[in-house]
Amino acid sequence: MIFKQIKSGGDRNFAYLIGCQISNKCVLIDPSPDPQICEIEVEKTGLELVYIINTHSHIDHIAGNDYFCKDKKIKLITHPKGNGDLKIEDSKEISLSKDKNSLNLMFLYTPGHTGDSICIKAENNLVTGDTLFVGKVGGTYTEEDAREEFNSLIKIMKLPSKTIIWPGHNYGTSSQSTIETEIKTNPFIKKLNEFEDFIWLKNNWAEFKLKNNIK
Ligand SMILES: [Fe+2]
């Protein structure tokens, strides 16, 4: 497997290239805001780009879709509430080719930050979009959304502890993490026992950050 985190401009956005040398195919996740940076990375691999995948429908994650998908040869994969050509089911796996040894991607519904948020698992890597950042979690607007995010984070934390976390933005102290590290260090993940504690932290995050010297 080829796995590459790409600094794609904007608000410290990360795109991801995931490729498979057996099928000679690859996908790009959230190739935005600057799709050309991502295209160069695809060219370097020599692999055929077959899918664009969106972790959710915020503009800084979908702005590059048309650059790749205009002629419909490259298909867009999203949550059913998104704009995709292929709408993926929860916990569904897709293979990059018919070869049984080619790479599988697994999709997990993780609503909260948006209703159409998904995470994408490739081997022991989890691309988390804006659901989970290193040391932080995605913003939510309502208590209902926060409760959905709370449940989604509990779902993710059940994955194997060595699973590597790859966020949608470079907002943390490093560009990647693991489930194990987030359980130990992420203040929001530490509050997953009680929703009331989780929502309290969301509502008091600015103050909490200041007090604990978190940037
Ligand atoms: Fe977002």
JSON list of C-alpha atoms and ligand atoms in Angstrom, two decimals:
[
{"chain": "A", "resi": 1, "resn": "MET", "atom": "CA", "xyz": [0.00, 0.00, 0.00]},
{"chain": "A", "resi": 2, "resn": "ILE", "atom": "CA", "xyz": [1.07, 3.55, -0.70]},
{"chain": "A", "resi": 3, "resn": "PHE", "atom": "CA", "xyz": [-0.19, 6.07, 1.85]},
{"chain": "A", "resi": 4, "resn": "LYS", "atom": "CA", "xyz": [0.64, 9.75, 1.61]},
{"chain": "A", "resi": 5, "resn": "GLN", "atom": "CA", "xyz": [-0.50, 12.71, 3.65]},
{"chain": "A", "resi": 6, "resn": "ILE", "atom": "CA", "xyz": [-0.56, 15.84, 1.45]},
{"chain": "A", "resi": 7, "resn": "LYS", "atom": "CA", "xyz": [-0.51, 19.44, 2.69]},
{"chain": "A", "resi": 8, "resn": "SER", "atom": "CA", "xyz": [-3.16, 20.82, 0.36]},
{"chain": "A", "resi": 9, "resn": "GLY", "atom": "CA", "xyz": [-3.28, 24.48, 1.39]},
{"chain": "A", "resi": 10, "resn": "GLY", "atom": "CA", "xyz": [-6.24, 26.36, 2.84]},
{"chain": "A", "resi": 11, "resn": "ASP", "atom": "CA", "xyz": [-6.72, 26.08, 6.59]},
{"chain": "A", "resi": 12, "resn": "ARG", "atom": "CA", "xyz": [-3.82, 23.66, 7.14]},
{"chain": "A", "resi": 13, "resn": "ASN", "atom": "CA", "xyz": [-5.87, 21.08, 5.20]},
{"chain": "A", "resi": 14, "resn": "PHE", "atom": "CA", "xyz": [-4.62, 17.58, 4.62]},
{"chain": "A", "resi": 15, "resn": "ALA", "atom": "CA", "xyz": [-5.54, 15.51, 1.58]},
{"chain": "A", "resi": 16, "resn": "TYR", "atom": "CA", "xyz": [-4.60, 11.84, 1.38]},
{"chain": "A", "resi": 17, "resn": "LEU", "atom": "CA", "xyz": [-3.42, 9.60, -1.43]},
{"chain": "A", "resi": 18, "resn": "ILE", "atom": "CA", "xyz": [-3.93, 5.89, -0.89]},
{"chain": "A", "resi": 19, "resn": "GLY", "atom": "CA", "xyz": [-2.66, 3.52, -3.56]},
{"chain": "A", "resi": 20, "resn": "CYS", "atom": "CA", "xyz": [-2.26, -0.15, -4.25]},
{"chain": "A", "resi": 21, "resn": "GLN", "atom": "CA", "xyz": [0.63, -1.63, -6.21]},
{"chain": "A", "resi": 22, "resn": "ILE", "atom": "CA", "xyz": [-1.32, -4.85, -6.95]},
{"chain": "A", "resi": 23, "resn": "SER", "atom": "CA", "xyz": [-4.12, -3.10, -8.81]},
{"chain": "A", "resi": 24, "resn": "ASN", "atom": "CA", "xyz": [-1.99, -0.08, -9.82]},
{"chain": "A", "resi": 25, "resn": "LYS", "atom": "CA", "xyz": [-4.87, 2.13, -8.74]},
{"chain": "A", "resi": 26, "resn": "CYS", "atom": "CA", "xyz": [-5.21, 4.90, -6.19]},
{"chain": "A", "resi": 27, "resn": "VAL", "atom": "CA", "xyz": [-7.73, 7.21, -4.54]},
{"chain": "A", "resi": 28, "resn": "LEU", "atom": "CA", "xyz": [-7.54, 10.75, -3.24]},
{"chain": "A", "resi": 29, "resn": "ILE", "atom": "CA", "xyz": [-9.36, 11.79, -0.09]},
{"chain": "A", "resi": 30, "resn": "ASP", "atom": "CA", "xyz": [-10.43, 15.47, 0.17]},
{"chain": "A", "resi": 31, "resn": "PRO", "atom": "CA", "xyz": [-8.05, 16.78, -2.57]},
{"chain": "A", "resi": 32, "resn": "SER", "atom": "CA", "xyz": [-8.78, 20.40, -1.66]},
{"chain": "A", "resi": 33, "resn": "PRO", "atom": "CA", "xyz": [-8.38, 23.35, -1.54]},
{"chain": "A", "resi": 34, "resn": "ASP", "atom": "CA", "xyz": [-5.48, 23.00, -4.01]},
{"chain": "A", "resi": 35, "resn": "PRO", "atom": "CA", "xyz": [-6.13, 19.95, -6.21]},
{"chain": "A", "resi": 36, "resn": "GLN", "atom": "CA", "xyz": [-3.04, 20.51, -8.36]},
{"chain": "A", "resi": 37, "resn": "ILE", "atom": "CA", "xyz": [-0.75, 19.69, -5.42]},
{"chain": "A", "resi": 38, "resn": "CYS", "atom": "CA", "xyz": [-2.60, 16.37, -5.15]},
{"chain": "A", "resi": 39, "resn": "GLU", "atom": "CA", "xyz": [-2.46, 15.70, -8.88]},
{"chain": "A", "resi": 40, "resn": "ILE", "atom": "CA", "xyz": [1.35, 16.03, -8.80]},
{"chain": "A", "resi": 41, "resn": "GLU", "atom": "CA", "xyz": [1.48, 13.43, -6.02]},
{"chain": "A", "resi": 42, "resn": "VAL", "atom": "CA", "xyz": [-0.67, 11.03, -8.06]},
{"chain": "A", "resi": 43, "resn": "GLU", "atom": "CA", "xyz": [1.61, 11.49, -11.08]},
{"chain": "A", "resi": 44, "resn": "LYS", "atom": "CA", "xyz": [4.67, 10.68, -8.96]},
{"chain": "A", "resi": 45, "resn": "THR", "atom": "CA", "xyz": [3.16, 7.28, -8.08]},
{"chain": "A", "resi": 46, "resn": "GLY", "atom": "CA", "xyz": [2.35, 6.34, -11.69]},
{"chain": "A", "resi": 47, "resn": "LEU", "atom": "CA", "xyz": [-0.91, 4.83, -10.42]},
{"chain": "A", "resi": 48, "resn": "GLU", "atom": "CA", "xyz": [-4.33, 5.29, -12.02]},
{"chain": "A", "resi": 49, "resn": "LEU", "atom": "CA", "xyz": [-6.60, 7.57, -9.98]},
{"chain": "A", "resi": 50, "resn": "VAL", "atom": "CA", "xyz": [-10.01, 5.85, -9.76]},
{"chain": "A", "resi": 51, "resn": "TYR", "atom": "CA", "xyz": [-11.90, 7.50, -6.89]},
{"chain": "A", "resi": 52, "resn": "ILE", "atom": "CA", "xyz": [-12.16, 10.82, -5.12]},
{"chain": "A", "resi": 53, "resn": "ILE", "atom": "CA", "xyz": [-13.53, 10.39, -1.60]},
{"chain": "A", "resi": 54, "resn": "ASN", "atom": "CA", "xyz": [-14.94, 13.13, 0.63]},
{"chain": "A", "resi": 55, "resn": "THR", "atom": "CA", "xyz": [-14.84, 12.80, 4.41]},
{"chain": "A", "resi": 56, "resn": "HIS", "atom": "CA", "xyz": [-17.69, 15.35, 4.56]},
{"chain": "A", "resi": 57, "resn": "SER", "atom": "CA", "xyz": [-19.23, 18.12, 2.50]},
{"chain": "A", "resi": 58, "resn": "HIS", "atom": "CA", "xyz": [-17.56, 21.27, 3.86]},
{"chain": "A", "resi": 59, "resn": "ILE", "atom": "CA", "xyz": [-16.20, 23.41, 1.05]},
{"chain": "A", "resi": 60, "resn": "ASP", "atom": "CA", "xyz": [-12.53, 23.14, 2.06]},
{"chain": "A", "resi": 61, "resn": "HIS", "atom": "CA", "xyz": [-12.83, 19.36, 1.60]},
{"chain": "A", "resi": 62, "resn": "ILE", "atom": "CA", "xyz": [-14.89, 19.22, -1.61]},
{"chain": "A", "resi": 63, "resn": "ALA", "atom": "CA", "xyz": [-13.56, 22.21, -3.57]},
{"chain": "A", "resi": 64, "resn": "GLY", "atom": "CA", "xyz": [-11.20, 20.03, -5.62]},
{"chain": "A", "resi": 65, "resn": "ASN", "atom": "CA", "xyz": [-13.82, 17.46, -6.68]},
{"chain": "A", "resi": 66, "resn": "ASP", "atom": "CA", "xyz": [-14.64, 19.03, -10.06]},
{"chain": "A", "resi": 67, "resn": "TYR", "atom": "CA", "xyz": [-10.98, 19.27, -10.97]},
{"chain": "A", "resi": 68, "resn": "PHE", "atom": "CA", "xyz": [-10.84, 15.45, -11.05]},
{"chain": "A", "resi": 69, "resn": "CYS", "atom": "CA", "xyz": [-14.45, 14.31, -11.55]},
{"chain": "A", "resi": 70, "resn": "LYS", "atom": "CA", "xyz": [-15.70, 16.65, -14.28]},
{"chain": "A", "resi": 71, "resn": "ASP", "atom": "CA", "xyz": [-15.68, 14.05, -17.07]},
{"chain": "A", "resi": 72, "resn": "LYS", "atom": "CA", "xyz": [-17.08, 11.37, -14.70]},
{"chain": "A", "resi": 73, "resn": "LYS", "atom": "CA", "xyz": [-14.25, 8.90, -15.45]},
{"chain": "A", "resi": 74, "resn": "ILE", "atom": "CA", "xyz": [-13.11, 9.30, -11.86]},
{"chain": "A", "resi": 75, "resn": "LYS", "atom": "CA", "xyz": [-15.99, 8.57, -9.49]},
{"chain": "A", "resi": 76, "resn": "LEU", "atom": "CA", "xyz": [-16.78, 10.51, -6.35]},
{"chain": "A", "resi": 77, "resn": "ILE", "atom": "CA", "xyz": [-17.52, 8.52, -3.18]},
{"chain": "A", "resi": 78, "resn": "THR", "atom": "CA", "xyz": [-19.43, 10.15, -0.31]},
{"chain": "A", "resi": 79, "resn": "HIS", "atom": "CA", "xyz": [-21.87, 9.46, 2.48]},
{"chain": "A", "resi": 80, "resn": "PRO", "atom": "CA", "xyz": [-25.42, 9.06, 1.05]},
{"chain": "A", "resi": 81, "resn": "LYS", "atom": "CA", "xyz": [-26.23, 12.62, 2.15]},
{"chain": "A", "resi": 82, "resn": "GLY", "atom": "CA", "xyz": [-23.31, 13.90, 0.05]},
{"chain": "A", "resi": 83, "resn": "ASN", "atom": "CA", "xyz": [-23.00, 14.49, -3.67]},
{"chain": "A", "resi": 84, "resn": "GLY", "atom": "CA", "xyz": [-21.22, 11.29, -4.63]},
{"chain": "A", "resi": 85, "resn": "ASP", "atom": "CA", "xyz": [-21.59, 9.12, -7.74]},
{"chain": "A", "resi": 86, "resn": "LEU", "atom": "CA", "xyz": [-21.21, 6.23, -5.32]},
{"chain": "A", "resi": 87, "resn": "LYS", "atom": "CA", "xyz": [-22.87, 6.52, -1.93]},
{"chain": "A", "resi": 88, "resn": "ILE", "atom": "CA", "xyz": [-21.19, 4.27, 0.53]},
{"chain": "A", "resi": 89, "resn": "GLU", "atom": "CA", "xyz": [-22.83, 2.20, 3.27]},
{"chain": "A", "resi": 90, "resn": "ASP", "atom": "CA", "xyz": [-21.65, 2.18, 6.88]},
{"chain": "A", "resi": 91, "resn": "SER", "atom": "CA", "xyz": [-18.88, -0.36, 7.57]},
{"chain": "A", "resi": 92, "resn": "LYS", "atom": "CA", "xyz": [-18.83, -1.26, 3.87]},
{"chain": "A", "resi": 93, "resn": "GLU", "atom": "CA", "xyz": [-15.58, -2.25, 2.18]},
{"chain": "A", "resi": 94, "resn": "ILE", "atom": "CA", "xyz": [-14.67, -1.55, -1.39]},
{"chain": "A", "resi": 95, "resn": "SER", "atom": "CA", "xyz": [-11.79, -3.06, -3.28]},
{"chain": "A", "resi": 96, "resn": "LEU", "atom": "CA", "xyz": [-9.72, -0.98, -5.70]},
{"chain": "A", "resi": 97, "resn": "SER", "atom": "CA", "xyz": [-9.95, -3.73, -8.34]},
{"chain": "A", "resi": 98, "resn": "LYS", "atom": "CA", "xyz": [-11.36, -7.19, -8.95]},
{"chain": "A", "resi": 99, "resn": "ASP", "atom": "CA", "xyz": [-8.05, -8.76, -7.93]},
{"chain": "A", "resi": 100, "resn": "LYS", "atom": "CA", "xyz": [-8.73, -10.32, -4.53]},
{"chain": "A", "resi": 101, "resn": "ASN", "atom": "CA", "xyz": [-5.32, -9.16, -3.27]},
{"chain": "A", "resi": 102, "resn": "SER", "atom": "CA", "xyz": [-5.88, -5.50, -4.10]},
{"chain": "A", "resi": 103, "resn": "LEU", "atom": "CA", "xyz": [-6.37, -2.94, -1.37]},
{"chain": "A", "resi": 104, "resn": "ASN", "atom": "CA", "xyz": [-9.69, -2.66, 0.47]},
{"chain": "A", "resi": 105, "resn": "LEU", "atom": "CA", "xyz": [-11.01, 0.57, 1.92]},
{"chain": "A", "resi": 106, "resn": "MET", "atom": "CA", "xyz": [-13.56, 0.50, 4.71]},
{"chain": "A", "resi": 107, "resn": "PHE", "atom": "CA", "xyz": [-16.00, 3.33, 5.38]},
{"chain": "A", "resi": 108, "resn": "LEU", "atom": "CA", "xyz": [-17.39, 4.25, 8.78]},
{"chain": "A", "resi": 109, "resn": "TYR", "atom": "CA", "xyz": [-20.25, 6.67, 9.30]},
{"chain": "A", "resi": 110, "resn": "THR", "atom": "CA", "xyz": [-19.21, 9.22, 11.92]},
{"chain": "A", "resi": 111, "resn": "PRO", "atom": "CA", "xyz": [-21.87, 11.97, 11.99]},
{"chain": "A", "resi": 112, "resn": "GLY", "atom": "CA", "xyz": [-21.57, 14.96, 14.29]},
{"chain": "A", "resi": 113, "resn": "HIS", "atom": "CA", "xyz": [-19.29, 17.60, 12.77]},
{"chain": "A", "resi": 114, "resn": "THR", "atom": "CA", "xyz": [-21.63, 17.22, 9.77]},
{"chain": "A", "resi": 115, "resn": "GLY", "atom": "CA", "xyz": [-24.43, 14.75, 9.12]},
{"chain": "A", "resi": 116, "resn": "ASP", "atom": "CA", "xyz": [-22.45, 13.24, 6.25]},
{"chain": "A", "resi": 117, "resn": "SER", "atom": "CA", "xyz": [-19.10, 12.76, 8.00]},
{"chain": "A", "resi": 118, "resn": "ILE", "atom": "CA", "xyz": [-17.29, 9.49, 7.33]},
{"chain": "A", "resi": 119, "resn": "CYS", "atom": "CA", "xyz": [-13.92, 8.04, 8.27]},
{"chain": "A", "resi": 120, "resn": "ILE", "atom": "CA", "xyz": [-11.97, 5.85, 5.86]},
{"chain": "A", "resi": 121, "resn": "LYS", "atom": "CA", "xyz": [-9.91, 2.87, 7.01]},
{"chain": "A", "resi": 122, "resn": "ALA", "atom": "CA", "xyz": [-7.06, 1.44, 4.94]},
{"chain": "A", "resi": 123, "resn": "GLU", "atom": "CA", "xyz": [-5.17, -1.38, 6.71]},
{"chain": "A", "resi": 124, "resn": "ASN", "atom": "CA", "xyz": [-4.35, 0.13, 10.12]},
{"chain": "A", "resi": 125, "resn": "ASN", "atom": "CA", "xyz": [-4.77, 3.74, 8.99]},
{"chain": "A", "resi": 126, "resn": "LEU", "atom": "CA", "xyz": [-7.89, 5.79, 9.69]},
{"chain": "A", "resi": 127, "resn": "VAL", "atom": "CA", "xyz": [-8.50, 9.05, 7.83]},
{"chain": "A", "resi": 128, "resn": "THR", "atom": "CA", "xyz": [-10.74, 10.96, 10.21]},
{"chain": "A", "resi": 129, "resn": "GLY", "atom": "CA", "xyz": [-11.63, 14.16, 8.32]},
{"chain": "A", "resi": 130, "resn": "ASP", "atom": "CA", "xyz": [-12.96, 16.75, 10.76]},
{"chain": "A", "resi": 131, "resn": "THR", "atom": "CA", "xyz": [-14.38, 14.18, 13.20]},
{"chain": "A", "resi": 132, "resn": "LEU", "atom": "CA", "xyz": [-11.11, 13.76, 15.10]},
{"chain": "A", "resi": 133, "resn": "PHE", "atom": "CA", "xyz": [-7.97, 15.90, 15.07]},
{"chain": "A", "resi": 134, "resn": "VAL", "atom": "CA", "xyz": [-4.74, 15.28, 16.95]},
{"chain": "A", "resi": 135, "resn": "GLY", "atom": "CA", "xyz": [-5.64, 16.38, 20.49]},
{"chain": "A", "resi": 136, "resn": "LYS", "atom": "CA", "xyz": [-8.94, 17.94, 19.42]},
{"chain": "A", "resi": 137, "resn": "VAL", "atom": "CA", "xyz": [-12.30, 17.05, 17.83]},
{"chain": "A", "resi": 138, "resn": "GLY", "atom": "CA", "xyz": [-14.45, 18.59, 15.11]},
{"chain": "A", "resi": 139, "resn": "GLY", "atom": "CA", "xyz": [-16.64, 21.58, 15.81]},
{"chain": "A", "resi": 140, "resn": "THR", "atom": "CA", "xyz": [-20.39, 21.12, 16.20]},
{"chain": "A", "resi": 141, "resn": "TYR", "atom": "CA", "xyz": [-23.24, 23.63, 16.14]},
{"chain": "A", "resi": 142, "resn": "THR", "atom": "CA", "xyz": [-25.97, 22.07, 18.28]},
{"chain": "A", "resi": 143, "resn": "GLU", "atom": "CA", "xyz": [-26.14, 19.80, 21.30]},
{"chain": "A", "resi": 144, "resn": "GLU", "atom": "CA", "xyz": [-27.74, 17.16, 19.08]},
{"chain": "A", "resi": 145, "resn": "ASP", "atom": "CA", "xyz": [-24.76, 17.30, 16.70]},
{"chain": "A", "resi": 146, "resn": "ALA", "atom": "CA", "xyz": [-22.39, 17.12, 19.68]},
{"chain": "A", "resi": 147, "resn": "ARG", "atom": "CA", "xyz": [-24.20, 14.00, 20.91]},
{"chain": "A", "resi": 148, "resn": "GLU", "atom": "CA", "xyz": [-23.83, 12.41, 17.47]},
{"chain": "A", "resi": 149, "resn": "GLU", "atom": "CA", "xyz": [-20.14, 13.27, 17.43]},
{"chain": "A", "resi": 150, "resn": "PHE", "atom": "CA", "xyz": [-19.77, 11.85, 20.96]},
{"chain": "A", "resi": 151, "resn": "ASN", "atom": "CA", "xyz": [-21.24, 8.52, 19.75]},
{"chain": "A", "resi": 152, "resn": "SER", "atom": "CA", "xyz": [-19.10, 8.57, 16.60]},
{"chain": "A", "resi": 153, "resn": "LEU", "atom": "CA", "xyz": [-15.94, 9.10, 18.65]},
{"chain": "A", "resi": 154, "resn": "ILE", "atom": "CA", "xyz": [-16.87, 6.18, 20.91]},
{"chain": "A", "resi": 155, "resn": "LYS", "atom": "CA", "xyz": [-17.28, 4.07, 17.76]},
{"chain": "A", "resi": 156, "resn": "ILE", "atom": "CA", "xyz": [-13.82, 5.07, 16.46]},
{"chain": "A", "resi": 157, "resn": "MET", "atom": "CA", "xyz": [-12.13, 4.46, 19.80]},
{"chain": "A", "resi": 158, "resn": "LYS", "atom": "CA", "xyz": [-13.21, 0.81, 19.62]},
{"chain": "A", "resi": 159, "resn": "LEU", "atom": "CA", "xyz": [-10.80, 0.26, 16.70]},
{"chain": "A", "resi": 160, "resn": "PRO", "atom": "CA", "xyz": [-7.48, -1.45, 17.50]},
{"chain": "A", "resi": 161, "resn": "SER", "atom": "CA", "xyz": [-5.32, 0.80, 19.70]},
{"chain": "A", "resi": 162, "resn": "LYS", "atom": "CA", "xyz": [-2.42, 0.89, 17.21]},
{"chain": "A", "resi": 163, "resn": "THR", "atom": "CA", "xyz": [-4.67, 2.28, 14.46]},
{"chain": "A", "resi": 164, "resn": "ILE", "atom": "CA", "xyz": [-3.00, 5.41, 13.06]},
{"chain": "A", "resi": 165, "resn": "ILE", "atom": "CA", "xyz": [-5.13, 8.55, 13.02]},
{"chain": "A", "resi": 166, "resn": "TRP", "atom": "CA", "xyz": [-4.82, 10.88, 10.03]},
{"chain": "A", "resi": 167, "resn": "PRO", "atom": "CA", "xyz": [-6.81, 14.11, 10.50]},
{"chain": "A", "resi": 168, "resn": "GLY", "atom": "CA", "xyz": [-8.35, 16.51, 7.97]},
{"chain": "A", "resi": 169, "resn": "HIS", "atom": "CA", "xyz": [-6.39, 19.50, 9.29]},
{"chain": "A", "resi": 170, "resn": "ASN", "atom": "CA", "xyz": [-3.01, 20.00, 10.87]},
{"chain": "A", "resi": 171, "resn": "TYR", "atom": "CA", "xyz": [-4.45, 21.48, 14.08]},
{"chain": "A", "resi": 172, "resn": "GLY", "atom": "CA", "xyz": [-2.53, 19.40, 16.61]},
{"chain": "A", "resi": 173, "resn": "THR", "atom": "CA", "xyz": [0.99, 19.12, 17.94]},
{"chain": "A", "resi": 174, "resn": "SER", "atom": "CA", "xyz": [1.77, 16.54, 15.26]},
{"chain": "A", "resi": 175, "resn": "SER", "atom": "CA", "xyz": [0.30, 15.59, 11.89]},
{"chain": "A", "resi": 176, "resn": "GLN", "atom": "CA", "xyz": [-0.75, 12.07, 12.91]},
{"chain": "A", "resi": 177, "resn": "SER", "atom": "CA", "xyz": [-1.54, 10.08, 16.04]},
{"chain": "A", "resi": 178, "resn": "THR", "atom": "CA", "xyz": [-2.89, 6.71, 17.17]},
{"chain": "A", "resi": 179, "resn": "ILE", "atom": "CA", "xyz": [-6.06, 5.60, 18.91]},
{"chain": "A", "resi": 180, "resn": "GLU", "atom": "CA", "xyz": [-3.90, 4.72, 21.93]},
{"chain": "A", "resi": 181, "resn": "THR", "atom": "CA", "xyz": [-2.33, 8.19, 22.11]},
{"chain": "A", "resi": 182, "resn": "GLU", "atom": "CA", "xyz": [-5.65, 9.99, 21.67]},
{"chain": "A", "resi": 183, "resn": "ILE", "atom": "CA", "xyz": [-7.23, 7.93, 24.47]},
{"chain": "A", "resi": 184, "resn": "LYS", "atom": "CA", "xyz": [-4.34, 8.95, 26.74]},
{"chain": "A", "resi": 185, "resn": "THR", "atom": "CA", "xyz": [-3.96, 12.60, 25.74]},
{"chain": "A", "resi": 186, "resn": "ASN", "atom": "CA", "xyz": [-6.95, 14.08, 23.86]},
{"chain": "A", "resi": 187, "resn": "PRO", "atom": "CA", "xyz": [-9.02, 16.07, 26.42]},
{"chain": "A", "resi": 188, "resn": "PHE", "atom": "CA", "xyz": [-12.26, 15.34, 24.53]},
{"chain": "A", "resi": 189, "resn": "ILE", "atom": "CA", "xyz": [-11.60, 11.61, 24.24]},
{"chain": "A", "resi": 190, "resn": "LYS", "atom": "CA", "xyz": [-10.97, 11.54, 27.99]},
{"chain": "A", "resi": 191, "resn": "LYS", "atom": "CA", "xyz": [-14.53, 12.82, 28.41]},
{"chain": "A", "resi": 192, "resn": "LEU", "atom": "CA", "xyz": [-16.20, 9.99, 26.47]},
{"chain": "A", "resi": 193, "resn": "ASN", "atom": "CA", "xyz": [-17.56, 8.35, 29.64]},
{"chain": "A", "resi": 194, "resn": "GLU", "atom": "CA", "xyz": [-20.19, 11.04, 30.14]},
{"chain": "A", "resi": 195, "resn": "PHE", "atom": "CA", "xyz": [-21.82, 13.19, 27.49]},
{"chain": "A", "resi": 196, "resn": "GLU", "atom": "CA", "xyz": [-22.32, 15.97, 30.07]},
{"chain": "A", "resi": 197, "resn": "ASP", "atom": "CA", "xyz": [-18.52, 16.18, 30.57]},
{"chain": "A", "resi": 198, "resn": "PHE", "atom": "CA", "xyz": [-17.91, 16.13, 26.81]},
{"chain": "A", "resi": 199, "resn": "ILE", "atom": "CA", "xyz": [-20.37, 18.94, 26.09]},
{"chain": "A", "resi": 200, "resn": "TRP", "atom": "CA", "xyz": [-19.03, 20.92, 29.05]},
{"chain": "A", "resi": 201, "resn": "LEU", "atom": "CA", "xyz": [-15.55, 20.80, 27.49]},
{"chain": "A", "resi": 202, "resn": "LYS", "atom": "CA", "xyz": [-16.95, 21.87, 24.11]},
{"chain": "A", "resi": 203, "resn": "ASN", "atom": "CA", "xyz": [-18.71, 24.81, 25.72]},
{"chain": "A", "resi": 204, "resn": "ASN", "atom": "CA", "xyz": [-15.66, 25.81, 27.76]},
{"chain": "A", "resi": 205, "resn": "TRP", "atom": "CA", "xyz": [-12.93, 24.94, 25.27]},
{"chain": "A", "resi": 206, "resn": "ALA", "atom": "CA", "xyz": [-11.45, 28.44, 24.89]},
{"chain": "A", "resi": 207, "resn": "GLU", "atom": "CA", "xyz": [-11.02, 28.78, 28.65]},
{"chain": "A", "resi": 208, "resn": "PHE", "atom": "CA", "xyz": [-9.74, 25.19, 29.01]},
{"chain": "A", "resi": 209, "resn": "LYS", "atom": "CA", "xyz": [-7.14, 25.75, 26.28]},
{"chain": "A", "resi": 210, "resn": "LEU", "atom": "CA", "xyz": [-5.87, 28.88, 27.94]},
{"chain": "A", "resi": 211, "resn": "LYS", "atom": "CA", "xyz": [-5.65, 27.25, 31.36]},
{"chain": "A", "resi": 212, "resn": "ASN", "atom": "CA", "xyz": [-3.82, 24.19, 29.99]},
{"chain": "A", "resi": 213, "resn": "ASN", "atom": "CA", "xyz": [-1.61, 26.04, 27.56]},
{"chain": "A", "resi": 214, "resn": "ILE", "atom": "CA", "xyz": [-3.08, 24.28, 24.49]},
{"chain": "A", "resi": 215, "resn": "LYS", "atom": "CA", "xyz": [-2.67, 26.05, 21.15]},
{"chain": "B", "resi": 1, "resn": "FE", "atom": "FE", "xyz": [-15.36, 20.51, 8.27]}
]
